[in-house]
Amino acid sequence: MDGALRGEARALVRSARALLVELAEEGVEGADRTHAPPALAARAARPPADRPASSAGSDPVTARASDAPGSAERPTLDAVRSALGDCTRCRLCEGRTNIVFGDGSPTADLMFIGEGPGEQEDLRGLPFVGRAGELLTSMIEKGLGLQRSDVYICNIVKCRPPGNRTPLPDEVAACRPFLEGQIDAVAPRVIVALGKPATSLLLGRDVAITKVRGTWHAHRGIPVMPTFHPAFVLRQYTPENRRLVWEDLKAALKRAREGER
Ligand code: URA
């Protein structure tokens, strides 16, 4: 084995160990293969933007996004978007007006992941631009004091589910390599998971959002803060729910900033 291969093998072992520690901390005792991430670019820590991420193996997005076969380069968002193409991988393509890929900074420290585009998002091709989006944008801008363009926002599925229903498991699975590609490309310091579907997907198990919100978890080495979906907060617009989301977002920003040191 030459030096480069040995180094790569050591990095993979380190990543695998970090992933096991993380899973043990999450209380996971066994693996559910249906939830295994397609791009196992497990990272013990966020790689700096100028350093390639660990190998993403045979993931189609990362593979196509790489400049050279076998390259361990992180994909760019543009590469992930072009790998997605004019997607017809699941039935959601049938009713869509636009693919809603994502919005914001490609080098964001904070990444927000929602469930799927609604009507406005489908019409405009941008995530979180309807009523729930206005609330999210106001929490980011007025609450956290950031610009929406400072963060990265996307969804677990990129096409609107009919009637805004929850995406079905096969739809989530079809879109998943592209979500993982976006996570690899942006390499955020912290992910904020908005609502149960995004949180369950990232944590690899079915969660009760009321139980896990406000507590730290991880997805492939990246800290994850689950919180209520803004559409839920709009439906149950109580001071308590607003306070809880506000606490979660402040904790997420604090942790992202700590990572800057
Ligand atoms: N709800 C979501 O989960 N995502 C959007 O983009 C809009 C509403």
Coordinates of C-alpha atoms and ligand atoms in Angstrom, one line a residue:
M1 CA 0.0 0.0 0.0
D2 CA 1.5 3.4 -0.9
G3 CA 1.6 6.3 1.5
A4 CA -1.4 8.1 0.1
L5 CA -3.5 5.0 0.2
R6 CA -2.4 4.3 3.8
G7 CA -3.3 7.8 4.8
E8 CA -6.7 7.5 3.2
A9 CA -7.3 4.2 4.9
R10 CA -6.3 5.7 8.3
A11 CA -8.7 8.7 7.7
L12 CA -11.5 6.2 6.9
V13 CA -10.8 4.2 10.1
R14 CA -10.8 7.5 12.1
S15 CA -14.1 8.5 10.4
A16 CA -15.7 5.1 11.1
R17 CA -14.6 5.3 14.8
A18 CA -16.0 8.8 15.1
L19 CA -19.2 7.7 13.6
L20 CA -19.5 4.7 16.0
V21 CA -18.8 7.0 19.0
E22 CA -21.5 9.3 17.7
L23 CA -24.0 6.5 17.2
A24 CA -23.3 5.1 20.7
E25 CA -23.8 8.6 22.1
E26 CA -27.2 8.7 20.3
G27 CA -28.1 5.5 21.9
V28 CA -28.0 3.5 18.7
E29 CA -27.4 -0.2 19.4
G30 CA -27.7 -1.7 16.0
A31 CA -27.7 -0.6 12.4
D32 CA -30.9 -0.2 10.3
R33 CA -29.6 -0.7 6.8
T34 CA -32.6 1.2 5.3
H35 CA -31.3 4.3 7.0
A36 CA -27.7 4.0 6.0
P37 CA -26.4 7.2 4.5
P38 CA -25.6 6.7 0.8
A39 CA -22.6 8.9 0.9
L40 CA -20.6 7.7 3.9
A41 CA -18.3 10.7 4.0
A42 CA -18.3 10.5 7.8
R43 CA -16.3 13.3 9.3
A44 CA -15.0 13.6 12.9
A45 CA -14.9 17.4 12.4
R46 CA -15.8 19.9 9.7
P47 CA -13.0 19.9 7.1
P48 CA -11.9 23.4 6.4
A49 CA -13.2 24.8 3.1
D50 CA -9.8 24.5 1.5
R51 CA -9.3 20.9 2.4
P52 CA -11.0 18.0 0.7
A53 CA -13.5 16.0 2.7
S54 CA -12.9 12.3 3.4
S55 CA -13.7 10.0 0.5
A56 CA -17.4 9.7 -0.3
G57 CA -16.9 6.2 -1.8
S58 CA -19.2 5.3 -4.6
D59 CA -21.9 7.9 -4.0
P60 CA -23.2 9.0 -7.5
V61 CA -23.4 12.7 -6.7
T62 CA -19.9 12.9 -5.2
A63 CA -18.5 10.6 -7.9
R64 CA -19.9 12.7 -10.7
A65 CA -19.0 15.9 -9.0
S66 CA -15.3 14.9 -8.6
D67 CA -12.8 16.2 -11.1
A68 CA -11.1 12.9 -11.5
P69 CA -12.0 9.3 -10.8
G70 CA -11.1 8.3 -7.2
S71 CA -10.7 12.0 -6.2
A72 CA -11.6 12.7 -2.6
E73 CA -12.7 16.3 -3.5
R74 CA -15.8 17.7 -1.9
P75 CA -18.5 18.3 -4.5
T76 CA -19.6 21.8 -5.3
L77 CA -23.2 22.7 -5.1
D78 CA -23.2 23.3 -8.8
A79 CA -22.0 19.8 -9.4
V80 CA -24.7 18.4 -7.1
R81 CA -27.3 20.4 -8.9
S82 CA -26.2 19.3 -12.3
A83 CA -26.1 15.6 -11.1
L84 CA -29.8 16.1 -10.1
G85 CA -30.6 17.4 -13.6
D86 CA -34.2 17.5 -14.7
C87 CA -34.9 14.7 -12.2
T88 CA -37.5 12.0 -12.8
R89 CA -36.3 9.6 -10.1
C90 CA -39.6 9.6 -8.2
R91 CA -43.3 10.4 -8.8
L92 CA -42.9 14.0 -7.3
C93 CA -41.6 15.1 -10.7
E94 CA -45.0 14.7 -12.1
G95 CA -46.7 17.6 -10.3
R96 CA -43.8 20.0 -9.9
T97 CA -43.4 23.4 -11.5
N98 CA -39.8 23.9 -10.4
I99 CA -37.2 21.8 -8.7
V100 CA -36.4 23.6 -5.4
F101 CA -32.8 22.8 -4.9
G102 CA -31.6 25.2 -2.2
D103 CA -30.8 28.8 -1.4
G104 CA -28.0 30.7 0.3
S105 CA -24.3 30.7 0.9
P106 CA -22.3 27.7 -0.4
T107 CA -19.9 28.2 2.5
A108 CA -22.5 28.7 5.2
D109 CA -21.8 27.8 8.8
L110 CA -25.5 27.2 9.5
M111 CA -27.6 24.9 7.3
F112 CA -31.4 24.7 7.7
I113 CA -33.1 21.5 6.4
G114 CA -36.8 21.4 6.0
E115 CA -39.2 18.8 4.7
G116 CA -40.2 19.7 1.1
P117 CA -41.3 22.6 -1.0
G118 CA -44.8 24.0 -0.6
E119 CA -46.9 25.9 -3.2
Q120 CA -45.0 29.1 -3.2
E121 CA -41.6 27.3 -3.2
D122 CA -42.7 25.2 -6.1
L123 CA -43.8 28.3 -8.1
R124 CA -40.7 30.3 -7.4
G125 CA -38.1 27.5 -7.3
L126 CA -36.8 28.6 -3.9
P127 CA -37.1 27.0 -0.4
F128 CA -39.0 28.6 2.4
V129 CA -40.5 31.6 0.6
G130 CA -44.1 31.1 1.6
R131 CA -45.7 31.8 5.0
A132 CA -43.5 29.4 6.9
G133 CA -40.5 30.7 5.0
E134 CA -41.3 34.3 6.0
L135 CA -41.3 33.2 9.6
L136 CA -38.0 31.3 9.2
T137 CA -36.4 34.3 7.4
S138 CA -37.5 36.6 10.1
M139 CA -36.1 34.3 12.8
I140 CA -32.8 34.2 10.9
E141 CA -32.7 38.0 10.2
K142 CA -34.4 39.7 13.1
G143 CA -33.7 36.9 15.7
L144 CA -30.2 35.8 14.9
G145 CA -29.1 39.0 13.2
L146 CA -27.9 37.2 10.1
Q147 CA -28.8 37.7 6.5
R148 CA -30.8 34.9 4.9
S149 CA -28.1 34.8 2.3
D150 CA -25.5 34.0 5.1
V151 CA -27.0 30.6 5.7
Y152 CA -27.9 27.7 3.5
I153 CA -31.5 26.4 3.3
C154 CA -32.8 23.3 1.6
N155 CA -35.3 20.4 2.0
I156 CA -35.1 16.7 2.2
V157 CA -37.1 16.4 -1.1
K158 CA -36.6 18.9 -3.9
C159 CA -40.1 18.7 -5.5
R160 CA -43.4 19.6 -3.9
P161 CA -45.4 16.6 -2.5
P162 CA -49.1 16.8 -3.7
G163 CA -51.2 18.8 -1.2
N164 CA -48.0 19.4 0.9
R165 CA -48.3 15.8 2.3
T166 CA -45.3 14.4 4.1
P167 CA -42.8 12.9 1.5
L168 CA -43.0 9.1 1.2
P169 CA -40.0 7.0 2.1
D170 CA -39.1 6.1 -1.5
E171 CA -39.3 9.8 -2.4
V172 CA -37.0 10.7 0.4
A173 CA -34.6 7.9 -0.6
A174 CA -34.5 9.1 -4.2
C175 CA -33.6 12.6 -3.1
R176 CA -31.2 11.6 -0.4
P177 CA -28.0 11.5 -2.3
F178 CA -28.6 15.1 -3.4
L179 CA -29.2 16.2 0.2
E180 CA -26.0 14.4 1.3
G181 CA -24.2 16.0 -1.6
Q182 CA -25.4 19.5 -0.5
I183 CA -24.2 18.7 3.1
D184 CA -20.9 17.6 1.7
A185 CA -20.6 20.7 -0.5
V186 CA -21.5 23.3 2.1
A187 CA -19.9 21.4 5.0
P188 CA -21.8 23.5 7.6
R189 CA -20.6 23.7 11.2
V190 CA -24.2 23.1 12.4
I191 CA -27.3 21.8 10.8
V192 CA -30.7 22.9 12.1
A193 CA -33.3 20.2 11.3
L194 CA -36.7 21.7 10.9
G195 CA -39.4 19.4 12.1
K196 CA -39.8 15.6 12.5
P197 CA -39.2 14.3 8.9
A198 CA -35.9 16.2 8.5
T199 CA -34.8 15.3 12.0
S200 CA -35.7 11.6 11.6
L201 CA -33.8 11.4 8.4
L202 CA -30.7 13.0 9.7
L203 CA -30.7 11.0 12.9
G204 CA -31.5 7.8 11.2
R205 CA -34.4 6.9 13.3
D206 CA -38.0 7.9 13.9
V207 CA -38.0 10.7 16.5
A208 CA -40.6 12.5 18.4
I209 CA -39.8 16.1 17.7
T210 CA -41.2 17.3 21.0
K211 CA -38.6 15.0 22.8
V212 CA -35.5 15.7 20.7
R213 CA -35.8 19.4 19.9
G214 CA -33.3 21.5 21.8
T215 CA -30.9 18.7 22.2
W216 CA -27.7 18.1 20.3
H217 CA -27.3 15.2 17.9
A218 CA -25.0 14.6 14.9
H219 CA -25.2 13.6 11.3
R220 CA -21.9 12.3 9.8
G221 CA -19.9 14.2 12.3
I222 CA -21.9 17.5 11.9
P223 CA -23.8 18.8 15.0
V224 CA -27.5 18.7 14.4
M225 CA -30.0 20.9 16.4
P226 CA -33.6 19.7 15.8
T227 CA -36.3 22.3 16.3
F228 CA -40.0 22.7 15.5
H229 CA -40.9 23.3 11.8
P230 CA -41.9 27.0 11.2
A231 CA -45.2 25.7 9.8
F232 CA -46.0 24.1 13.1
V233 CA -45.1 27.3 15.0
L234 CA -47.5 29.2 12.7
R235 CA -50.2 26.7 13.4
Q236 CA -49.5 26.8 17.2
Y237 CA -48.3 30.3 17.6
T238 CA -47.9 30.3 21.3
P239 CA -45.3 32.3 23.2
E240 CA -43.9 29.0 24.5
N241 CA -43.3 27.5 21.0
R242 CA -41.7 30.7 19.8
R243 CA -39.5 30.8 22.8
L244 CA -38.4 27.1 22.4
V245 CA -37.5 27.7 18.7
W246 CA -35.7 30.8 19.6
E247 CA -33.6 29.0 22.2
D248 CA -32.8 26.2 19.7
L249 CA -31.7 28.7 17.0
K250 CA -29.5 30.7 19.5
A251 CA -27.9 27.4 20.6
A252 CA -27.2 26.5 17.0
L253 CA -25.6 29.9 16.2
K254 CA -23.5 29.8 19.4
R255 CA -22.1 26.4 18.5
A256 CA -21.5 27.4 14.9
R257 CA -19.6 30.5 16.2
E258 CA -17.6 28.4 18.7
G259 CA -16.4 26.3 15.7
E260 CA -14.9 29.5 14.2
R261 CA -12.3 29.8 16.9
Ligands
URA1 N1 -41.9 23.8 4.3 C1 -40.7 23.1 4.1 O1 -40.4 22.1 4.8 N2 -39.9 23.6 3.1 C2 -40.2 24.6 2.4 O2 -39.3 25.0 1.5 C3 -41.4 25.3 2.6 C4 -42.2 24.9 3.6

